[in-house]
Short mmCIF file of C-alpha atoms in Angstrom, two decimals:
data_model
loop_
_atom_site.label_atom_id
_atom_site.label_comp_id
_atom_site.label_asym_id
_atom_site.label_seq_id
_atom_site.Cartn_x
_atom_site.Cartn_y
_atom_site.Cartn_z
CA MET A 1 -3.17 9.25 20.01
CA PRO A 2 -6.23 9.39 17.73
CA ALA A 3 -7.72 5.93 17.65
CA ASP A 4 -11.28 6.37 16.36
CA ASP A 5 -10.75 4.86 12.92
CA ASP A 6 -14.47 4.47 12.30
CA ALA A 7 -15.48 8.10 12.56
CA SER A 8 -15.93 9.95 9.32
CA PRO A 9 -13.74 13.03 8.75
CA GLY A 10 -15.61 15.97 7.33
CA GLY A 11 -14.90 17.36 3.91
CA VAL A 12 -14.00 14.14 2.12
CA ASP A 13 -16.02 13.52 -1.02
CA ALA A 14 -17.58 10.08 -1.39
CA LEU A 15 -16.87 7.74 -4.27
CA PRO A 16 -19.81 6.56 -6.38
CA PRO A 17 -21.44 3.43 -4.91
CA ARG A 18 -19.92 1.16 -7.57
CA ALA A 19 -16.41 2.38 -6.65
CA GLY A 20 -15.53 3.00 -10.29
CA THR A 21 -12.68 1.40 -12.18
CA VAL A 22 -9.76 -0.49 -10.67
CA SER A 23 -6.05 -0.43 -11.49
CA VAL A 24 -3.61 -2.95 -9.99
CA VAL A 25 0.04 -1.92 -9.64
CA ILE A 26 2.90 -4.43 -9.29
CA PRO A 27 6.53 -3.25 -8.94
CA VAL A 28 9.03 -5.88 -10.07
CA LYS A 29 12.75 -6.45 -10.51
CA ASP A 30 14.17 -9.77 -11.70
CA ASP A 31 11.21 -11.81 -10.48
CA GLY A 32 9.66 -13.17 -13.66
CA ALA A 33 8.64 -16.60 -12.34
CA ALA A 34 6.85 -15.17 -9.30
CA LEU A 35 5.27 -12.45 -11.41
CA GLU A 36 3.81 -15.06 -13.74
CA ARG A 37 2.08 -16.76 -10.80
CA CYS A 38 0.82 -13.42 -9.53
CA LEU A 39 -0.66 -12.44 -12.90
CA ARG A 40 -2.26 -15.86 -13.25
CA ALA A 41 -3.98 -15.38 -9.88
CA LEU A 42 -5.21 -11.94 -10.93
CA GLY A 43 -6.79 -13.62 -13.95
CA TYR A 44 -9.04 -15.64 -11.62
CA GLN A 45 -10.48 -12.66 -9.74
CA THR A 46 -14.24 -12.63 -9.19
CA ARG A 47 -14.10 -8.93 -10.03
CA PRO A 48 -11.38 -8.56 -12.70
CA PRO A 49 -9.28 -5.38 -12.51
CA ASP A 50 -9.74 -2.91 -15.36
CA GLU A 51 -5.98 -2.70 -15.86
CA VAL A 52 -2.84 -4.28 -14.45
CA ILE A 53 0.33 -2.18 -14.45
CA VAL A 54 3.69 -3.86 -13.97
CA VAL A 55 6.53 -1.45 -13.24
CA ASP A 56 9.84 -2.88 -14.43
CA ASN A 57 12.51 -1.45 -12.13
CA GLY A 58 15.54 -2.33 -14.26
CA SER A 59 15.09 -6.09 -14.52
CA SER A 60 17.77 -8.16 -16.23
CA ASP A 61 15.50 -11.20 -16.58
CA THR A 62 12.28 -11.71 -18.57
CA SER A 63 9.98 -9.91 -16.10
CA ALA A 64 8.82 -7.36 -18.68
CA ASP A 65 8.07 -10.06 -21.26
CA VAL A 66 6.18 -12.08 -18.67
CA ALA A 67 4.10 -9.00 -17.86
CA ARG A 68 3.24 -8.36 -21.51
CA ARG A 69 2.30 -11.99 -22.09
CA GLY A 70 0.07 -11.77 -19.04
CA GLY A 71 -1.81 -8.81 -20.51
CA ALA A 72 -0.32 -6.16 -18.24
CA VAL A 73 0.74 -2.65 -19.16
CA VAL A 74 4.52 -2.38 -18.67
CA VAL A 75 6.00 0.84 -17.28
CA SER A 76 9.77 1.23 -17.12
CA CYS A 77 11.28 2.95 -14.09
CA ALA A 78 15.01 3.61 -14.24
CA THR A 79 15.20 5.09 -10.72
CA PRO A 80 16.18 2.21 -8.42
CA GLY A 81 14.04 1.22 -5.48
CA ILE A 82 10.49 0.14 -4.68
CA PRO A 83 9.38 3.67 -3.70
CA ALA A 84 10.16 5.02 -7.18
CA ALA A 85 8.71 1.99 -8.96
CA SER A 86 5.48 2.01 -6.96
CA ALA A 87 5.00 5.75 -7.45
CA ALA A 88 5.55 5.40 -11.20
CA GLY A 89 2.81 2.78 -11.30
CA TYR A 90 0.41 4.91 -9.29
CA ASP A 91 1.07 7.85 -11.59
CA ARG A 92 0.25 5.71 -14.63
CA ALA A 93 -2.91 4.19 -13.15
CA SER A 94 -6.17 5.38 -14.69
CA GLY A 95 -8.61 3.65 -12.30
CA ASP A 96 -10.69 5.29 -9.60
CA LEU A 97 -9.11 2.83 -7.18
CA ILE A 98 -5.45 1.80 -7.14
CA LEU A 99 -4.62 -1.61 -5.68
CA ARG A 100 -1.05 -2.63 -4.89
CA LEU A 101 0.64 -5.97 -4.36
CA ASP A 102 4.13 -7.38 -4.93
CA ALA A 103 5.31 -9.71 -7.66
CA ASP A 104 5.74 -12.61 -5.23
CA CYS A 105 2.15 -12.29 -3.98
CA ILE A 106 -0.79 -14.56 -4.79
CA PRO A 107 -4.08 -12.74 -4.20
CA ASP A 108 -7.20 -14.48 -2.97
CA PRO A 109 -9.75 -14.80 -5.84
CA ARG A 110 -12.00 -12.27 -4.11
CA TRP A 111 -9.24 -9.72 -3.41
CA VAL A 112 -10.26 -7.09 -5.97
CA GLU A 113 -13.92 -7.54 -5.13
CA ALA A 114 -13.21 -7.20 -1.40
CA CYS A 115 -11.28 -3.98 -1.95
CA THR A 116 -14.02 -2.40 -4.03
CA ASN A 117 -16.64 -3.46 -1.48
CA VAL A 118 -14.75 -1.70 1.32
CA PHE A 119 -14.82 1.62 -0.53
CA ARG A 120 -18.43 1.10 -1.54
CA ASP A 121 -19.44 0.52 2.08
CA ARG A 122 -17.11 3.13 3.59
CA PRO A 123 -16.80 5.97 1.06
CA GLU A 124 -15.06 8.21 3.61
CA LEU A 125 -11.88 6.10 3.44
CA VAL A 126 -8.86 7.25 1.46
CA ALA A 127 -7.12 3.86 1.70
CA CYS A 128 -7.46 0.38 3.17
CA THR A 129 -5.06 -2.43 3.91
CA GLY A 130 -5.29 -6.15 4.63
CA GLY A 131 -3.44 -9.11 6.04
CA ALA A 132 -1.33 -11.87 4.57
CA ARG A 133 -0.31 -15.49 4.83
CA PHE A 134 2.95 -17.10 3.81
CA THR A 135 2.79 -19.44 0.83
CA ASP A 136 6.11 -21.17 1.49
CA GLY A 137 8.18 -22.29 4.45
CA PRO A 138 7.02 -24.81 7.09
CA ARG A 139 3.33 -25.40 6.37
CA LEU A 140 2.12 -25.37 9.99
CA LEU A 141 3.96 -22.13 10.70
CA ARG A 142 2.88 -20.12 7.69
CA ARG A 143 -0.20 -18.44 9.11
CA PRO A 144 1.06 -17.90 12.69
CA LEU A 145 4.39 -16.47 11.50
CA ALA A 146 2.63 -14.12 9.08
CA ALA A 147 0.28 -13.03 11.86
CA ALA A 148 3.20 -12.44 14.21
CA TYR A 149 5.06 -10.42 11.57
CA LEU A 150 2.09 -8.19 10.75
CA THR A 151 1.20 -7.73 14.42
CA ALA A 152 4.76 -6.62 15.16
CA TYR A 153 4.62 -4.22 12.20
CA VAL A 154 1.35 -2.68 13.41
CA LEU A 155 2.55 -2.36 17.01
CA ALA A 156 5.83 -0.77 15.92
CA THR A 157 4.38 1.77 13.50
CA THR A 158 0.99 2.77 14.92
CA PRO A 159 2.49 4.96 17.69
CA ALA A 160 4.50 6.87 15.09
CA LEU A 161 1.56 7.29 12.72
CA GLY A 162 -1.31 7.77 15.15
CA HIS A 163 -3.40 5.34 13.07
CA ARG A 164 -3.08 1.97 11.33
CA PRO A 165 -0.24 1.58 8.82
CA LEU A 166 -0.47 0.43 5.22
CA PHE A 167 0.93 -2.97 4.22
CA GLY A 168 2.49 -2.73 0.77
CA SER A 169 1.66 -6.27 -0.30
CA ASN A 170 -2.05 -5.73 0.25
CA LEU A 171 -3.31 -2.18 -0.03
CA ALA A 172 -5.83 -0.11 -1.94
CA MET A 173 -6.33 3.64 -2.18
CA ARG A 174 -8.41 6.17 -3.99
CA SER A 175 -6.62 7.61 -7.02
CA ASP A 176 -7.70 11.14 -6.14
CA ALA A 177 -6.05 10.69 -2.74
CA TRP A 178 -2.84 9.56 -4.46
CA ARG A 179 -2.88 12.63 -6.71
CA THR A 180 -3.06 14.80 -3.61
CA VAL A 181 0.03 13.30 -1.94
CA ARG A 182 2.06 12.22 -4.98
CA THR A 183 4.43 15.19 -4.77
CA ARG A 184 4.95 14.72 -1.02
CA VAL A 185 6.01 11.07 -0.86
CA HIS A 186 9.72 10.24 -0.77
CA ARG A 187 9.73 8.41 -4.07
CA HIS A 188 13.45 8.88 -4.77
CA ASP A 189 14.73 7.36 -1.52
CA ALA A 190 15.33 3.64 -2.06
CA GLU A 191 16.15 3.08 1.63
CA ILE A 192 12.67 3.63 3.01
CA HIS A 193 9.51 1.56 3.18
CA ASP A 194 7.23 3.08 0.57
CA ASP A 195 4.04 1.77 2.20
CA LEU A 196 4.92 3.31 5.56
CA ASP A 197 5.85 6.58 3.89
CA LEU A 198 2.54 6.55 2.01
CA ALA A 199 0.69 5.93 5.28
CA PHE A 200 2.26 9.05 6.80
CA HIS A 201 0.88 11.18 3.98
CA LEU A 202 -2.50 9.56 3.36
CA GLY A 203 -3.21 9.17 7.06
CA ALA A 204 -2.82 12.92 7.57
CA CYS A 205 -5.53 13.48 4.96
CA GLY A 206 -8.22 10.95 5.79
CA ARG A 207 -9.14 7.57 7.20
CA ILE A 208 -7.23 4.36 6.52
CA GLY A 209 -9.51 1.35 6.93
CA SER A 210 -9.00 -2.39 7.18
CA LEU A 211 -9.63 -5.06 4.58
CA PRO A 212 -11.20 -7.79 6.72
CA SER A 213 -11.26 -10.55 4.12
CA ALA A 214 -9.28 -11.88 1.14
CA THR A 215 -5.84 -12.17 2.74
CA MET A 216 -2.80 -12.03 0.50
CA GLY A 217 -0.46 -14.94 -0.09
CA MET A 218 3.19 -13.88 -0.06
CA SER A 219 6.64 -15.44 0.01
CA MET A 220 8.62 -15.83 3.23
CA ARG A 221 11.92 -15.31 1.42
CA PRO A 222 12.62 -11.73 2.67
CA PHE A 223 12.68 -13.08 6.24
CA ARG A 224 14.94 -16.07 5.69
CA SER A 225 18.12 -14.22 6.64
CA ALA A 226 19.05 -11.99 9.55
CA HIS A 227 20.49 -9.49 7.07
CA GLY A 228 17.19 -9.14 5.26
CA PHE A 229 15.26 -8.67 8.50
CA LEU A 230 17.70 -6.09 9.85
CA ARG A 231 17.56 -4.19 6.57
CA ARG A 232 13.79 -3.95 6.93
CA VAL A 233 14.17 -2.65 10.48
CA ARG A 234 16.70 -0.02 9.35
CA ARG A 235 14.45 1.11 6.54
CA GLY A 236 11.49 1.31 8.89
CA THR A 237 13.41 3.47 11.34
CA ARG A 238 14.61 5.72 8.54
CA THR A 239 11.09 6.10 7.17
CA VAL A 240 9.75 7.21 10.54
CA THR A 241 12.55 9.64 11.41
CA LEU A 242 12.51 11.11 7.90
CA HIS A 243 9.15 12.69 8.80
CA TRP A 244 10.42 14.34 11.96
CA PRO A 245 10.12 16.94 13.44
CA VAL A 246 6.83 17.76 11.68
CA ASP A 247 5.36 14.31 12.35
CA PHE A 248 7.03 13.71 15.69
CA PRO A 249 4.59 12.13 18.17
CA PRO A 250 2.61 13.48 19.96
CA PHE A 251 2.53 16.52 17.64
CA ARG A 252 1.24 14.36 14.79
CA TRP A 253 -1.41 12.75 17.00
CA ALA A 254 -2.72 16.14 18.09
CA ARG A 255 -2.81 17.44 14.52
CA ILE A 256 -4.66 14.39 13.20
CA ALA A 257 -7.13 14.49 16.10
CA ALA A 258 -7.83 18.17 15.43
CA VAL A 259 -8.35 17.53 11.73
CA ARG A 260 -10.77 14.70 12.40
CA ARG A 261 -12.74 16.88 14.80
CA GLY A 262 -12.93 19.57 12.13
CA ARG A 263 -10.95 22.08 14.16
CA SER A 264 -8.18 22.79 11.69
CA PRO A 265 -7.87 23.02 7.92
CA ARG A 266 -6.02 20.50 5.81
CA PRO A 267 -3.86 22.57 3.44
CA GLY A 268 -3.87 21.23 -0.08
CA TRP A 269 -6.34 18.44 0.69
CA ARG A 270 -9.56 18.22 -1.20
CA VAL A 271 -10.44 14.82 -2.57
CA GLY A 272 -11.77 15.02 -6.10
CA VAL A 273 -9.46 17.81 -7.28
CA ARG A 274 -6.74 16.63 -9.60
CA ALA A 275 -3.24 17.80 -8.69
CA SER A 276 -1.64 20.06 -11.22
#
């Protein structure tokens, strides 16, 4: 399994030192109250985003109105599911960097700044991802439970990917990298994890780094029922097997290792070229 996440793959263009402009994408469905808190937290960022895009995935509540009042651009996505909503937001984003979080998240005030600093310091990266802490539930258990959840996620998905996964509540990627993989992601399948699917595609093109600071606050509510947890497991399994046999380990590991050693071409991958 390729594990050298700090080596620089050849052929990836570097971003300008200032990392350019930043777009934040938030998919939402019927979560207006949480979205309002999220947008308020984005308003306190030490490095304000250049645009905030809220993708309304068929809400029946006031989510779209909350987004407009909060100064966000509202994009409507009629196709159900987070994969479709997230992809619609990425497509609409105009920034050099695209940051993603969920409506029930509360970002650290330095979140945007931390993301831009990572790409400034490591211009070879195509994406980066960070950790999280729970903002509700038993106070003493919030951080350890979040750490246990994310550790289990990393341990379960890294063997399938051959590199670190992306965590959808706290991720950032280069917009030119998104344009390269946008037609390959499974955006119309509502029963997958869009962040894991995105990691399969971006990870085959370049390095995915870590965001060491500015953890993300998120709600514990998806894990409060056995049904919700099992649904996440089913979606994770489906996301992995959907990429087989092409990305079946160890075939994927060998291909990624060869790419990173410069021994094989990467068809269709050239950062900086806009997809047609």
